[in-house]
Amino acid sequence: MAEFLVTGGAGFIGSNLVDALLAAGHRVRVLDNLSMGKRSNLPLDNPRLHFIEGDVADAEVVAQAVAGCAGVAHLAAVASVQASVDDPVSTHQSNFIGTLNVCEAMRQHGVRRVVYASSAAIYGNNGEGVAIDEATAKAPLTPYASDKLAGEHYLDFYRRQHGLEPAVFRFFNIFGPRQDPSSPYSGVISIFTQRAQQGLPISVFGDGEQTRDFFYVGDLVALLMQGLLSEQVVSDPLNVGWSQAVSLNQLLAEIGVLCGGLPPLTHLPARAGDIRHSRADNTRLQAHYRMPQQTPLREGLRQLLGL
Ligand code: NAD
Ligand code: UD1
């Protein structure tokens, strides 16, 4: 069994991946600055887990964490698009410099395989009304999207120049257990489900007719495991979505059914740089990966709501 590094491993997606790696018998290092992640997301008493509290923007810390690993899942980033709009300089340190540090540390230490968490945000509004395939023109509307796209380009440079083996996934909207609802920057499903359960008013930015392609975290982890562990991976970036568009209004209706009603809704202006419609064409992913069985939105919501 091998040892893998998961940057951002104390966060939502990262900690779910850590659980899967440990369950498969591997050893895992986690590098996380706990800006969003939590120690309580990790089984710290597992002797096969080594937690390093540190910042991916710190090249020395990253080099130490990478040395001797069989592969890296690079998930550390400020995941909020809105946070990058509000504070581009600081989010760039995590979202771009962190990625460059991972590439450089891997080159130094001869580690090749890296799974990279890119994002549907790089397409901007170019997918309006259609399923977005990977050839769709890129139109990053925010610092978050620009940093993710730049990270893809750097990984490709390190692949061509230094033999890195990047498995690049463009996640659409991931949801599920451990997505932290406590910040206004948090993922919409985590906020809406928590507020519905607590009977607190819900803010909808815009008219609620914007759509997202929601993907359950357990299904994503099955793909990330293949990206880390397969003999070979395709270097072309792959969309991760189910090609199903759900509007926020439809999402709220689902949550209302499961919770037996909804708290009051307030409509606020749409967020700057917010994408209107986002739906993946996942043909390329299906061609290269064993697709997990889909956890439907309602089932995922049930699990989140503890029903
Ligand atoms: P998250 O905030 O729960 O996880 C990110 C983790 O990275 C957190 O634990 C945080 O503390 C850590 N982190 C942030 N900056 C860091 C730094 N400078 N150094 C070390 N650790 C740092 O968010 P998530 O939803 O689990 O996102 C994981 C990755 O997936 C991110 O790269 C995000 O951009 C990407 N992504 C997420 C989604 C989604 O829908 N959740 C979609 C597309 C891409
Ligand atoms: C999300 C991810 C981002 C990822 C992208 C890929 C988070 C926090 N963001 O961004 O990392 O790269 O998907 O597609 O996980 N909204 C409300 N009310 C709220 C919160 C949000 O109306 O209280 C709206 C937003 O304005 C937006 C939609 O819900 O229209 C989704 O927002 P959010 O969950 O933040 O996700 P994205 O911006 O799509």
Coordinates of C-alpha atoms and ligand atoms in Angstrom, one line a residue:
M1 CA 0.0 0.0 0.0
A2 CA 1.2 3.5 -0.9
E3 CA 1.3 6.9 0.8
F4 CA -0.6 9.8 -0.7
L5 CA -0.8 13.5 0.0
V6 CA -4.2 15.2 0.1
T7 CA -3.9 19.0 0.2
G8 CA -7.0 20.5 1.5
G9 CA -7.7 17.1 3.1
A10 CA -9.4 18.5 6.2
G11 CA -12.1 20.1 4.0
F12 CA -15.3 18.9 2.5
I13 CA -14.2 16.9 -0.6
G14 CA -10.7 16.2 0.8
S15 CA -11.8 14.6 4.0
N16 CA -14.2 12.3 2.1
L17 CA -11.3 11.3 -0.2
V18 CA -9.1 10.7 2.9
D19 CA -11.7 8.3 4.3
A20 CA -11.7 6.3 1.0
L21 CA -7.9 6.1 0.8
L22 CA -7.7 4.9 4.4
A23 CA -10.5 2.4 3.9
A24 CA -8.5 1.0 0.9
G25 CA -5.6 0.5 3.2
H26 CA -3.3 3.3 2.1
R27 CA -1.4 5.8 4.2
V28 CA -2.4 9.4 3.9
R29 CA -0.7 12.8 4.6
V30 CA -3.0 15.8 4.8
L31 CA -1.7 19.3 4.3
D32 CA -4.4 21.9 5.3
N33 CA -4.2 25.4 6.9
L34 CA -7.6 24.9 8.5
S35 CA -9.0 28.1 7.0
M36 CA -12.1 26.1 6.1
G37 CA -11.2 22.6 7.0
K38 CA -11.6 21.1 10.4
R39 CA -9.6 18.6 12.5
S40 CA -12.9 17.0 13.3
N41 CA -13.4 16.0 9.7
L42 CA -10.4 13.7 10.0
P43 CA -9.9 10.4 11.9
L44 CA -6.8 11.7 13.6
D45 CA -6.4 8.6 15.8
N46 CA -5.7 6.5 12.6
P47 CA -2.0 5.6 12.7
R48 CA -2.0 5.6 8.8
L49 CA -3.0 9.3 8.8
H50 CA -0.4 12.1 9.2
F51 CA -1.9 15.6 9.5
I52 CA 0.3 18.6 8.7
E53 CA -1.1 22.0 9.5
G54 CA 0.4 24.3 6.9
D55 CA -0.2 26.5 3.9
V56 CA 0.2 25.4 0.3
A57 CA 1.5 28.9 -0.4
D58 CA 4.6 28.0 1.6
A59 CA 6.9 26.2 -0.8
E60 CA 9.1 24.6 1.9
V61 CA 6.1 23.1 3.7
V62 CA 4.8 21.8 0.4
A63 CA 8.1 20.3 -0.5
Q64 CA 8.3 18.4 2.8
A65 CA 4.8 17.2 2.5
V66 CA 5.3 15.9 -1.1
A67 CA 8.7 14.1 -0.5
G68 CA 8.3 10.4 -0.6
C69 CA 4.6 10.3 -1.7
A70 CA 3.3 8.0 -4.4
G71 CA 0.9 10.7 -5.6
V72 CA -0.9 13.9 -4.7
A73 CA -4.5 14.9 -4.7
H74 CA -4.3 18.7 -4.8
L75 CA -7.6 20.0 -3.5
A76 CA -6.5 22.9 -1.2
A77 CA -8.0 26.2 -2.4
V78 CA -10.4 28.9 -1.4
A79 CA -13.4 27.2 -2.9
S80 CA -15.7 30.2 -2.9
V81 CA -16.0 32.1 -6.2
Q82 CA -17.4 35.1 -4.3
A83 CA -14.4 35.1 -1.8
S84 CA -12.0 35.5 -4.8
V85 CA -14.1 38.5 -6.1
D86 CA -13.9 40.1 -2.7
D87 CA -10.2 39.3 -2.0
P88 CA -8.3 38.4 -5.2
V89 CA -4.8 38.9 -3.8
S90 CA -5.1 36.6 -0.9
T91 CA -7.1 33.9 -2.7
H92 CA -4.5 33.9 -5.5
Q93 CA -1.9 32.7 -2.9
S94 CA -3.9 29.6 -2.2
N95 CA -5.5 29.0 -5.5
F96 CA -2.6 29.6 -7.9
I97 CA 0.7 29.9 -5.9
G98 CA -0.3 26.8 -4.0
T99 CA -0.7 24.8 -7.3
L100 CA 2.6 26.0 -8.6
N101 CA 4.3 25.0 -5.3
V102 CA 2.8 21.5 -5.7
C103 CA 4.1 21.2 -9.3
E104 CA 7.6 22.3 -8.3
A105 CA 7.7 20.1 -5.2
M106 CA 6.7 17.1 -7.3
R107 CA 9.3 17.9 -9.9
Q108 CA 12.0 18.2 -7.1
H109 CA 11.0 14.9 -5.5
G110 CA 10.2 12.9 -8.6
V111 CA 6.5 12.4 -7.8
R112 CA 4.4 12.1 -10.9
R113 CA 0.7 11.5 -10.4
V114 CA -1.4 14.5 -9.3
V115 CA -5.2 14.8 -9.2
Y116 CA -6.2 18.4 -9.7
A117 CA -9.5 20.0 -8.6
S118 CA -10.3 22.4 -11.5
S119 CA -13.7 23.8 -12.0
A120 CA -16.7 24.4 -14.3
A121 CA -16.2 28.1 -13.5
I122 CA -13.5 28.3 -16.2
Y123 CA -16.2 28.2 -18.9
G124 CA -17.9 31.3 -17.6
N125 CA -21.2 31.8 -19.3
N126 CA -20.2 30.1 -22.5
G127 CA -22.3 27.1 -21.7
E128 CA -25.5 29.1 -21.6
G129 CA -28.4 26.8 -22.4
V130 CA -26.3 23.8 -23.7
A131 CA -24.3 21.0 -22.1
I132 CA -20.7 22.2 -21.8
D133 CA -18.0 20.0 -23.3
E134 CA -14.3 20.4 -22.6
A135 CA -13.7 22.1 -26.0
T136 CA -16.0 24.9 -25.0
A137 CA -14.2 28.2 -25.1
K138 CA -12.9 29.2 -21.7
A139 CA -14.1 32.5 -20.3
P140 CA -13.0 32.8 -16.6
L141 CA -15.2 35.6 -15.1
T142 CA -13.6 35.7 -11.7
P143 CA -10.1 35.5 -10.0
Y144 CA -11.2 32.0 -8.8
A145 CA -11.8 30.8 -12.4
S146 CA -8.6 32.5 -13.7
D147 CA -6.5 30.8 -11.1
K148 CA -8.0 27.4 -11.7
L149 CA -7.4 27.7 -15.5
A150 CA -3.9 29.0 -15.0
G151 CA -3.3 25.9 -12.7
E152 CA -4.4 23.6 -15.6
H153 CA -1.9 25.3 -17.9
Y154 CA 1.0 25.0 -15.4
L155 CA 0.2 21.3 -14.8
D156 CA 0.3 20.8 -18.5
F157 CA 3.7 22.5 -18.7
Y158 CA 5.1 20.3 -15.9
R159 CA 3.6 17.3 -17.7
R160 CA 5.4 18.1 -21.0
Q161 CA 8.6 19.4 -19.5
H162 CA 9.0 17.2 -16.4
G163 CA 6.9 14.1 -16.8
L164 CA 4.1 14.9 -14.3
E165 CA 1.0 12.8 -14.7
P166 CA -1.9 15.2 -14.0
A167 CA -5.5 13.9 -13.8
V168 CA -7.4 17.1 -14.2
F169 CA -11.1 17.2 -13.2
R170 CA -13.4 20.1 -13.8
F171 CA -15.9 19.6 -11.0
F172 CA -19.3 21.0 -11.5
N173 CA -21.3 21.6 -8.2
I174 CA -20.3 19.1 -5.6
F175 CA -22.5 18.6 -2.5
G176 CA -22.8 16.2 0.4
P177 CA -21.8 15.6 4.0
R178 CA -19.1 17.9 5.6
Q179 CA -19.7 20.8 3.2
D180 CA -19.5 23.6 5.7
P181 CA -22.6 25.7 5.7
S182 CA -21.3 28.3 8.2
S183 CA -20.0 31.0 5.8
P184 CA -22.0 33.1 3.4
Y185 CA -19.4 31.8 0.9
S186 CA -20.4 28.2 1.4
G187 CA -21.9 25.9 -1.2
V188 CA -25.6 26.7 -1.8
I189 CA -26.9 23.2 -0.9
S190 CA -25.2 23.3 2.5
I191 CA -26.6 26.7 3.2
F192 CA -30.2 26.0 2.0
T193 CA -30.5 22.6 3.8
Q194 CA -29.1 23.9 7.1
R195 CA -31.4 27.0 7.1
A196 CA -34.4 25.0 6.1
Q197 CA -33.8 22.6 9.0
Q198 CA -33.4 25.5 11.4
G199 CA -36.4 27.5 10.0
L200 CA -34.1 30.5 9.2
P201 CA -34.8 32.8 6.2
I202 CA -33.1 31.8 2.9
S203 CA -31.4 34.4 0.6
V204 CA -31.7 33.7 -3.1
F205 CA -29.3 35.8 -5.2
G206 CA -31.2 36.7 -8.4
D207 CA -34.4 35.1 -9.5
G208 CA -33.5 31.5 -8.6
E209 CA -33.7 30.4 -12.2
Q210 CA -30.0 30.0 -12.5
T211 CA -29.1 26.3 -12.9
R212 CA -26.4 24.0 -11.6
D213 CA -25.3 20.4 -12.3
F214 CA -25.1 18.9 -8.8
F215 CA -22.8 15.9 -8.1
Y216 CA -22.7 13.9 -4.9
V217 CA -19.4 13.9 -3.1
G218 CA -19.3 10.1 -2.7
D219 CA -19.7 9.7 -6.5
L220 CA -16.8 12.2 -7.0
V221 CA -14.5 10.3 -4.6
A222 CA -14.9 7.1 -6.7
L223 CA -13.5 9.1 -9.7
L224 CA -10.7 10.8 -7.7
M225 CA -9.6 7.3 -6.4
Q226 CA -9.3 6.1 -10.0
G227 CA -7.4 9.3 -10.9
L228 CA -4.8 8.6 -8.2
L229 CA -4.5 4.9 -8.4
S230 CA -5.0 3.9 -12.1
E231 CA -1.9 2.7 -14.0
Q232 CA -2.4 5.4 -16.6
V233 CA -4.5 8.6 -16.8
V234 CA -5.5 10.8 -19.7
S235 CA -3.9 14.2 -19.4
D236 CA -6.8 16.0 -21.0
P237 CA -9.1 17.7 -18.5
L238 CA -12.4 16.0 -17.9
N239 CA -15.8 17.5 -16.8
V240 CA -17.3 15.9 -13.7
G241 CA -21.1 16.4 -13.8
W242 CA -24.2 14.4 -14.6
S243 CA -25.4 16.6 -17.4
Q244 CA -28.6 17.5 -15.4
A245 CA -29.5 21.1 -14.9
V246 CA -31.4 22.0 -11.6
S247 CA -32.5 25.5 -10.9
L248 CA -32.2 27.0 -7.4
N249 CA -36.0 27.2 -7.4
Q250 CA -36.3 23.4 -8.2
L251 CA -33.7 22.7 -5.5
L252 CA -35.7 24.7 -3.0
A253 CA -38.9 22.8 -3.9
E254 CA -37.1 19.5 -3.3
I255 CA -35.8 20.7 0.0
G256 CA -39.3 21.9 0.9
V257 CA -40.8 18.5 0.2
L258 CA -38.2 16.7 2.3
C259 CA -38.4 19.2 5.2
G260 CA -42.2 19.6 5.1
G261 CA -42.1 23.2 4.1
L262 CA -39.6 26.1 3.6
P263 CA -38.7 29.2 5.7
P264 CA -39.3 32.6 4.1
L265 CA -37.2 33.4 1.0
T266 CA -35.6 36.7 0.3
H267 CA -34.5 37.7 -3.2
L268 CA -31.3 39.7 -3.4
P269 CA -29.4 41.0 -6.4
A270 CA -27.4 38.4 -8.4
R271 CA -23.8 38.1 -7.4
A272 CA -21.1 39.7 -9.5
G273 CA -19.6 37.2 -11.9
D274 CA -22.2 34.6 -11.1
I275 CA -22.7 32.0 -13.8
R276 CA -26.2 31.7 -15.1
H277 CA -26.4 28.1 -16.4
S278 CA -23.8 25.3 -15.8
R279 CA -24.4 21.8 -17.1
A280 CA -21.7 19.3 -18.0
D281 CA -21.3 17.2 -21.1
N282 CA -19.6 14.2 -19.5
T283 CA -19.0 12.1 -22.6
R284 CA -15.2 12.3 -22.3
L285 CA -15.3 11.3 -18.6
Q286 CA -17.5 8.3 -19.4
A287 CA -15.0 7.2 -22.1
H288 CA -12.0 7.2 -19.7
Y289 CA -13.4 6.4 -16.2
R290 CA -15.6 3.8 -14.6
M291 CA -18.6 5.9 -13.8
P292 CA -20.1 5.4 -10.3
Q293 CA -23.8 4.8 -10.0
Q294 CA -25.4 8.2 -9.7
T295 CA -26.6 9.2 -6.2
P296 CA -29.7 11.2 -7.2
L297 CA -30.2 14.7 -5.8
R298 CA -33.1 13.7 -3.6
E299 CA -31.1 10.8 -2.1
G300 CA -28.1 13.0 -1.5
L301 CA -30.3 15.6 0.1
R302 CA -31.9 13.0 2.3
Q303 CA -28.5 11.9 3.6
L304 CA -27.5 15.5 4.3
L305 CA -30.8 16.1 6.1
G306 CA -30.3 12.9 8.1
L307 CA -33.7 11.5 6.8
Ligands
NAD1 P1 -13.4 23.2 1.3 O1 -13.2 24.6 1.6 O2 -14.2 22.4 2.2 O3 -11.9 22.5 1.1 C1 -10.7 23.2 0.8 C2 -9.7 22.9 1.8 O4 -8.5 23.6 1.5 C3 -10.1 23.4 3.2 O5 -9.9 22.4 4.2 C4 -9.2 24.6 3.5 O6 -8.9 24.8 4.9 C5 -8.0 24.2 2.7 N1 -7.2 25.3 2.2 C6 -7.6 26.5 1.7 N2 -6.5 27.3 1.4 C7 -5.4 26.6 1.8 C8 -4.1 26.9 1.9 N3 -3.6 28.1 1.4 N4 -3.2 26.0 2.3 C9 -3.7 24.8 2.8 N5 -5.0 24.5 2.9 C10 -5.8 25.4 2.4 O7 -13.9 23.1 -0.3 P2 -14.2 21.9 -1.2 O8 -15.6 22.1 -1.7 O9 -13.9 20.6 -0.5 O10 -13.2 22.1 -2.4 C11 -12.1 21.3 -2.6 C12 -11.5 21.7 -4.0 O11 -12.4 21.4 -5.0 C13 -11.1 23.1 -4.1 O12 -9.9 23.2 -4.8 C14 -12.2 23.7 -4.9 O13 -11.8 24.9 -5.6 C15 -12.5 22.6 -5.8 N6 -13.9 22.6 -6.3 C16 -15.0 22.5 -5.5 C17 -16.2 22.5 -6.1 C18 -17.5 22.3 -5.2 O14 -18.6 22.3 -5.8 N7 -17.4 22.1 -3.9 C19 -16.4 22.6 -7.4 C20 -15.3 22.8 -8.2 C21 -14.0 22.8 -7.7
UD1_2 C1 -19.4 26.3 -6.9 C2 -18.2 26.0 -6.0 C3 -16.9 26.4 -6.7 C4 -16.9 25.6 -8.0 C5 -18.1 25.8 -8.9 C6 -18.1 24.9 -10.1 C7 -18.5 26.3 -3.6 C8 -18.6 27.3 -2.4 N1 -18.4 26.9 -4.8 O1 -19.5 27.7 -7.3 O2 -15.8 26.0 -5.8 O3 -15.7 25.9 -8.7 O4 -19.3 25.5 -8.1 O5 -19.3 24.9 -10.8 O6 -18.5 25.2 -3.4 N2 -26.7 31.2 -3.9 C9 -27.8 31.7 -3.4 N3 -27.9 31.8 -2.0 C10 -26.9 31.5 -1.2 C11 -25.7 30.9 -1.7 C12 -25.6 30.8 -3.1 O7 -28.7 32.1 -4.1 O8 -27.1 31.6 0.1 C13 -26.6 31.0 -5.4 C14 -25.3 31.7 -6.0 O9 -25.5 33.0 -6.3 C15 -25.2 30.8 -7.3 C16 -25.7 29.4 -6.8 O10 -26.5 29.7 -5.6 O11 -26.0 31.3 -8.3 C17 -24.6 28.5 -6.5 O12 -23.6 29.1 -5.7 P1 -22.4 28.4 -4.9 O13 -22.9 27.2 -4.2 O14 -21.6 29.4 -4.2 O15 -21.7 27.7 -6.2 P2 -20.9 28.3 -7.5 O16 -20.8 29.8 -7.5 O17 -21.6 27.7 -8.6

